[in-house]
Coordinates of C-alpha atoms in Angstrom, one line a residue:
M639 CA 16.8 52.6 -139.3
E640 CA 14.0 50.3 -138.1
E641 CA 16.2 49.1 -135.3
W642 CA 17.0 52.7 -134.2
K643 CA 13.2 53.6 -134.3
F644 CA 12.4 50.6 -132.1
Q645 CA 15.1 51.5 -129.5
W646 CA 14.1 55.1 -129.6
K647 CA 10.5 54.2 -128.8
V648 CA 11.7 52.1 -125.8
L649 CA 13.8 54.9 -124.5
R650 CA 11.0 57.5 -125.2
S651 CA 8.7 55.4 -123.0
V652 CA 11.0 56.1 -120.0
F653 CA 12.2 59.6 -120.8
D654 CA 9.1 61.8 -120.7
W655 CA 9.3 65.6 -121.1
S656 CA 10.0 66.2 -117.4
I657 CA 13.0 63.8 -117.4
I658 CA 14.3 65.2 -120.7
L659 CA 13.9 68.8 -119.4
Y660 CA 15.4 68.4 -116.0
A661 CA 17.9 65.5 -116.5
V662 CA 18.8 64.8 -120.1
V663 CA 19.2 68.3 -121.3
P664 CA 21.3 69.5 -118.3
A665 CA 23.5 66.3 -118.7
F666 CA 24.2 67.2 -122.3
I667 CA 25.1 70.8 -121.2
V668 CA 27.3 69.7 -118.2
A669 CA 29.1 66.8 -119.9
P670 CA 31.2 69.0 -122.3
L671 CA 32.1 71.4 -119.5
V672 CA 33.2 68.5 -117.3
Y673 CA 35.3 67.1 -120.2
M674 CA 36.9 70.5 -120.8
E675 CA 37.8 70.7 -117.1
M676 CA 39.4 67.2 -117.3
W677 CA 41.8 68.6 -119.9
Q678 CA 42.6 71.5 -117.7
D679 CA 43.0 69.7 -114.4
I680 CA 42.6 65.9 -114.5
H681 CA 43.6 65.5 -110.9
I682 CA 40.0 66.6 -109.9
Y683 CA 38.6 63.5 -111.5
W684 CA 41.4 60.9 -111.2
S685 CA 43.9 60.1 -108.5
E686 CA 47.6 59.5 -109.0
E687 CA 47.4 56.6 -106.6
I688 CA 45.2 54.6 -109.0
P689 CA 47.5 52.3 -111.0
L690 CA 47.3 51.9 -114.8
S691 CA 46.4 48.3 -114.4
I692 CA 43.0 49.1 -112.9
L693 CA 42.2 51.4 -115.8
I694 CA 43.2 48.7 -118.2
G695 CA 41.0 46.2 -116.4
I696 CA 38.0 48.4 -116.6
I697 CA 38.5 48.9 -120.3
L698 CA 38.8 45.2 -120.9
M699 CA 35.7 44.4 -118.9
L700 CA 33.8 46.7 -121.2
S701 CA 35.0 44.5 -124.1
I702 CA 32.4 41.9 -123.5
I703 CA 29.5 44.3 -124.1
G704 CA 27.7 43.9 -127.4
N705 CA 27.3 41.2 -130.1
F706 CA 28.0 40.7 -133.8
R707 CA 24.6 41.6 -135.3
T708 CA 22.8 40.0 -138.3
F709 CA 19.4 41.8 -138.0
L710 CA 17.6 38.6 -138.8
L711 CA 14.0 38.2 -137.7
E712 CA 12.2 35.0 -137.0
A713 CA 9.4 36.0 -139.4
D714 CA 11.9 36.2 -142.2
M715 CA 13.2 32.7 -141.7
L716 CA 11.4 30.9 -144.5
F717 CA 11.9 33.7 -147.0
L718 CA 15.7 34.1 -146.3
M719 CA 16.4 30.4 -146.2
Q720 CA 15.2 30.1 -149.7
R721 CA 17.2 33.0 -151.0
K722 CA 20.8 32.4 -149.9
Q723 CA 22.2 35.4 -151.8
V724 CA 19.8 37.8 -150.0
L725 CA 20.7 36.2 -146.7
Y726 CA 24.4 36.5 -147.5
Q727 CA 24.1 40.2 -148.3
L728 CA 22.1 40.8 -145.2
K729 CA 24.5 39.0 -142.9
L730 CA 27.5 40.7 -144.5
S731 CA 25.9 44.1 -144.0
G732 CA 25.2 43.3 -140.4
F733 CA 28.7 42.1 -139.8
L734 CA 30.2 45.3 -141.3
Y735 CA 27.8 47.4 -139.3
S736 CA 28.9 45.5 -136.1
I737 CA 32.6 46.2 -136.9
C738 CA 31.9 49.9 -137.3
Q739 CA 29.8 49.9 -134.1
I740 CA 32.6 48.1 -132.1
I741 CA 35.3 50.5 -133.4
L742 CA 33.2 53.6 -132.8
S743 CA 32.2 52.6 -129.3
T744 CA 35.8 51.8 -128.4
A745 CA 36.8 55.1 -129.8
V746 CA 34.3 56.9 -127.5
I747 CA 35.8 55.1 -124.5
F748 CA 39.3 56.2 -125.5
I749 CA 38.1 59.8 -126.1
V750 CA 36.7 59.9 -122.6
I751 CA 39.8 58.5 -120.9
L752 CA 42.2 60.4 -123.2
P753 CA 43.1 63.1 -120.6
I754 CA 43.8 60.4 -118.1
L755 CA 46.2 58.5 -120.4
L756 CA 48.0 61.7 -121.5
F757 CA 48.4 63.5 -118.2
M758 CA 48.3 60.8 -115.5
Y759 CA 50.2 58.0 -117.2
D760 CA 52.3 60.0 -119.7
F761 CA 51.1 58.1 -122.8
V762 CA 52.1 59.4 -126.2
V763 CA 49.9 59.3 -129.3
M764 CA 51.5 56.1 -130.6
D765 CA 51.0 54.3 -127.2
I766 CA 47.3 55.3 -127.3
L767 CA 46.9 54.1 -130.8
F768 CA 48.6 50.7 -130.0
L769 CA 46.3 50.3 -127.0
F770 CA 43.3 51.1 -129.1
I771 CA 44.2 48.4 -131.6
V772 CA 44.8 45.8 -128.8
V773 CA 41.5 46.6 -127.1
N774 CA 39.6 46.3 -130.4
A775 CA 41.3 42.9 -131.0
C776 CA 40.2 41.8 -127.5
R777 CA 36.6 42.9 -128.2
F778 CA 36.6 41.1 -131.6
S779 CA 37.9 37.9 -129.9
M780 CA 35.5 38.1 -126.9
L781 CA 32.4 38.8 -129.0
T782 CA 33.3 36.0 -131.4
L783 CA 33.7 33.6 -128.5
K784 CA 30.4 34.9 -127.2
K785 CA 28.7 34.0 -130.5
V786 CA 30.4 30.6 -130.9
I787 CA 30.1 29.3 -127.3
T788 CA 26.5 28.8 -126.2
R789 CA 27.0 27.0 -122.9
V790 CA 27.2 29.5 -120.0
I791 CA 29.5 27.4 -117.9
T792 CA 32.0 27.2 -120.8
R793 CA 31.9 30.9 -121.2
W794 CA 32.7 31.4 -117.5
M795 CA 35.7 29.1 -118.0
I796 CA 37.1 30.7 -121.2
F797 CA 36.3 34.4 -120.8
P798 CA 38.5 34.9 -117.7
V799 CA 41.4 33.2 -119.4
V800 CA 41.1 35.4 -122.5
F801 CA 40.7 38.5 -120.2
M802 CA 43.8 37.6 -118.1
V803 CA 46.0 36.8 -121.1
T804 CA 45.1 40.1 -122.8
Y805 CA 45.5 41.9 -119.5
M806 CA 49.0 40.5 -118.9
L807 CA 50.1 41.1 -122.5
I808 CA 49.1 44.8 -122.4
L809 CA 51.1 45.3 -119.1
H810 CA 54.2 43.3 -120.0
V811 CA 54.7 43.1 -123.8
N812 CA 56.1 45.8 -126.1
G813 CA 53.3 47.9 -127.6
V814 CA 54.5 47.6 -131.2
L815 CA 54.7 43.8 -131.1
L816 CA 51.3 43.6 -129.4
A817 CA 49.7 46.0 -131.8
A818 CA 51.0 44.0 -134.8
A819 CA 49.8 40.8 -133.3
S820 CA 46.4 42.4 -132.6
V821 CA 46.1 43.4 -136.3
V822 CA 46.6 39.8 -137.2
V823 CA 44.0 38.7 -134.7
I824 CA 41.4 41.2 -136.1
G825 CA 42.1 40.1 -139.6
G826 CA 41.7 36.4 -138.6
V827 CA 38.5 37.1 -136.8
C828 CA 37.0 39.0 -139.8
Y829 CA 38.1 36.1 -142.1
F830 CA 36.5 33.6 -139.7
H831 CA 33.2 35.5 -139.6
V832 CA 33.0 35.9 -143.4
T833 CA 33.8 32.2 -144.1
R834 CA 32.1 30.5 -141.2
F835 CA 29.1 32.7 -140.2
V836 CA 28.2 34.9 -143.1
R837 CA 28.2 32.2 -145.8
T838 CA 26.5 29.5 -143.8
N839 CA 23.0 28.9 -142.3
R840 CA 24.4 26.6 -139.6
Y841 CA 24.1 29.2 -136.8
F842 CA 20.8 30.7 -138.1
L843 CA 18.7 29.9 -134.9
Q844 CA 21.6 31.0 -132.7
E845 CA 21.7 34.3 -134.6
L846 CA 18.0 34.8 -134.1
V847 CA 18.5 34.4 -130.3
I848 CA 21.3 37.0 -130.4
E849 CA 19.1 39.4 -132.3
Q850 CA 16.2 39.0 -129.9
T851 CA 18.6 39.6 -127.0
E852 CA 20.0 42.7 -128.6
R853 CA 16.6 44.0 -129.6
V854 CA 15.3 44.0 -126.0
R855 CA 18.6 45.0 -124.2
Y856 CA 17.2 48.4 -123.2
I857 CA 13.9 46.9 -122.1
K858 CA 15.8 44.5 -119.8
F859 CA 18.0 47.4 -118.5
I860 CA 14.9 49.4 -117.7
L861 CA 13.2 46.5 -116.0
M862 CA 16.3 45.7 -114.0
F863 CA 15.9 49.1 -112.2
S864 CA 12.1 48.9 -111.9
Q865 CA 11.4 47.9 -108.4
E866 CA 7.7 47.4 -109.1
V867 CA 8.5 44.6 -111.5
E868 CA 9.5 41.2 -110.1
Q869 CA 12.6 39.9 -111.7
A870 CA 12.1 36.1 -111.6
P871 CA 14.9 33.8 -112.5
V872 CA 14.9 33.0 -116.2
K873 CA 16.1 29.5 -115.9
Q874 CA 14.7 27.0 -113.4
R875 CA 16.7 24.0 -112.2
K876 CA 15.3 20.6 -111.3
L877 CA 17.3 20.7 -108.1
P878 CA 18.7 23.9 -106.6
M879 CA 22.4 24.3 -106.3
L880 CA 22.2 25.2 -102.6
F881 CA 20.5 22.8 -100.2
P882 CA 19.3 20.4 -102.9
N883 CA 17.9 17.9 -100.5
S884 CA 16.3 20.6 -98.3
K885 CA 18.1 19.5 -95.2
H886 CA 17.3 21.4 -92.0
M887 CA 19.6 24.4 -91.3
F888 CA 18.5 24.6 -87.6
Q889 CA 18.2 21.6 -85.3
K890 CA 15.7 23.3 -83.0
R891 CA 12.3 23.3 -84.8
N892 CA 9.9 26.2 -84.0
K893 CA 8.1 28.9 -85.9
E894 CA 10.9 31.4 -86.0
N895 CA 13.6 28.9 -87.1
G896 CA 11.2 27.4 -89.7
L897 CA 10.4 30.9 -91.2
L898 CA 14.1 31.9 -91.1
E899 CA 15.1 28.7 -92.9
F900 CA 12.5 29.2 -95.5
L901 CA 13.5 32.8 -96.2
L902 CA 17.2 32.0 -96.3
K903 CA 16.8 29.2 -98.8
A904 CA 14.5 31.4 -100.9
F905 CA 17.1 34.1 -100.9
L906 CA 20.1 31.9 -101.6
R907 CA 18.3 30.0 -104.4
H908 CA 17.1 33.2 -106.1
K909 CA 19.6 34.0 -108.9
G910 CA 18.5 37.7 -109.1
Y911 CA 19.0 38.3 -105.4
M912 CA 22.4 36.7 -105.4
V913 CA 23.6 38.5 -108.5
S914 CA 22.4 41.9 -107.0
L915 CA 24.2 41.2 -103.8
S916 CA 27.4 40.2 -105.6
Q917 CA 27.2 43.4 -107.7
I918 CA 26.7 45.6 -104.6
V919 CA 29.7 44.0 -102.8
G920 CA 31.8 44.0 -106.0
L921 CA 31.3 47.7 -106.7
T922 CA 32.0 48.5 -103.0
I923 CA 35.2 46.6 -103.1
F924 CA 36.3 48.3 -106.3
G925 CA 35.6 51.7 -104.6
V926 CA 37.5 50.6 -101.5
I927 CA 40.5 49.7 -103.7
V928 CA 40.7 53.0 -105.7
L929 CA 39.6 55.6 -103.1
P930 CA 41.8 57.3 -100.5
V931 CA 41.8 55.9 -96.9
W932 CA 39.3 58.3 -95.4
L933 CA 36.9 57.8 -98.4
K934 CA 37.3 54.0 -98.0
W935 CA 35.6 54.2 -94.6
M936 CA 33.0 56.7 -95.7
L937 CA 32.1 54.2 -98.5
C938 CA 32.0 51.4 -95.9
I939 CA 29.5 53.3 -93.8
C940 CA 27.3 54.1 -96.8
F941 CA 27.6 50.4 -97.8
V942 CA 26.2 49.3 -94.4
F943 CA 23.2 51.6 -94.6
F944 CA 22.4 50.8 -98.2
L945 CA 22.8 47.0 -97.8
N946 CA 20.6 47.1 -94.7
T947 CA 17.9 49.0 -96.6
W948 CA 18.2 46.7 -99.6
T949 CA 18.0 43.5 -97.4
K950 CA 14.9 44.9 -95.6
S951 CA 13.1 45.4 -98.9
I952 CA 14.0 41.8 -100.0
Y953 CA 12.8 40.5 -96.6
L954 CA 9.4 42.3 -96.9
K955 CA 9.0 41.0 -100.5
L956 CA 9.7 37.4 -99.4
I957 CA 7.3 37.8 -96.4
E958 CA 4.5 39.0 -98.8
S959 CA 4.8 35.9 -100.9
P960 CA 1.5 34.3 -101.9
F961 CA 2.9 31.1 -100.4
F962 CA 2.3 32.5 -96.9
V963 CA -1.4 33.0 -97.7
V964 CA -1.8 29.3 -98.0
V965 CA 0.8 28.4 -95.3
P966 CA 0.6 31.0 -92.5
Y967 CA 3.9 31.6 -90.6
G968 CA 2.6 32.9 -87.3
G969 CA 1.8 36.6 -87.6
E970 CA 3.7 39.9 -87.1
E971 CA 5.4 38.9 -83.9
V972 CA 7.3 36.1 -85.7
T973 CA 8.1 38.5 -88.5
Y974 CA 9.7 41.1 -86.2
A975 CA 11.6 38.3 -84.4
V976 CA 13.0 36.8 -87.6
W977 CA 14.1 40.0 -89.2
P978 CA 17.2 40.7 -87.1
R979 CA 18.4 37.1 -87.6
F980 CA 17.8 37.2 -91.3
R981 CA 19.8 40.5 -91.5
R982 CA 22.7 39.0 -89.6
W983 CA 22.9 36.0 -92.0
I984 CA 22.7 38.2 -95.2
V985 CA 24.3 41.5 -94.2
G986 CA 26.8 40.3 -91.6
P987 CA 29.2 38.3 -93.9
S988 CA 29.2 41.1 -96.5
I989 CA 30.1 43.8 -94.0
V990 CA 32.8 41.6 -92.5
F991 CA 34.3 41.0 -95.9
V992 CA 34.2 44.7 -97.0
A993 CA 35.5 46.0 -93.7
G994 CA 38.3 43.4 -93.7
V995 CA 39.4 44.5 -97.2
S996 CA 39.2 48.2 -96.1
L997 CA 41.3 47.5 -93.0
V998 CA 44.0 45.6 -94.9
L999 CA 44.3 48.3 -97.5
S1000 CA 44.3 51.1 -94.9
V1001 CA 47.1 49.5 -92.9
K1002 CA 49.0 48.9 -96.1
A1003 CA 48.6 52.6 -97.1
F1004 CA 50.2 53.7 -93.8
F1005 CA 53.0 51.2 -93.8

């Protein structure tokens, strides 16, 4: 209950009475009507051209969301470490709560996509049940690996393998056999947690980190969309991955080239900017893949305008850096001259990539 109260206070700080009245309440009214309309005519919301493999991929990508909770707090460390039975009961209760939360959240996803599975892909009840079991097994496995593996690089190496193996098994293996194997996997994961995590204090500090991350997840989500708050990289490296030796990008040395080089390196070395750019391009590519031909190009046009606006805001933020108060860059004339070149470097490759994918898919659709 304390966790729910804390998260409610966080959400309440964003949803004032005007947002609740004009956004939240209408959403709760419209959502059931939309869902009823999905049962009546699913073709309005889903296209027959979208293959089942894309829907499976989306469901599996959601499997990595969440964590196995223990609800341990740093202030309780000394007290709980001295009372192992209390610690065991608390961690066991947290694990059982996490299991229920995982199953219920997966059930909500399946309830939402149920009309799609039934009417678009001709699933029967048993097929949906088997897929539900497999997705839960995937979530149990992914979240267990997420708790065991602490190194980010190792996660990026193992998670895609688990994802692709599960993805290929769902598409090519008999549902009954896969569901039976998934039940074994779920049982094995539960046994592993009870014997290795619940009954030991070995991962106590790691579990505290997970709890701190889960406790502030909504705060991070809110800050991510707050343009007024600067999202600085959380982890600093001794040497940046790109241009570690700060070699010159341009042979000709003048004020414009110097400022452009500084801004490009600042952009490319900023984790937040690169992640945001990757997300924008990735979402656009996904839309280009699933949408009809004429909507692909409409999306590309919107992508160009949005990316240009986003890049302009980043450019102005970099120009307003306190660094340039100490080291002047030459005034507004240099700023206006550098902006088109900066835009070509950042926006140009992304537009070429998205337009190329759109062109290939459009030609393929006609032939």
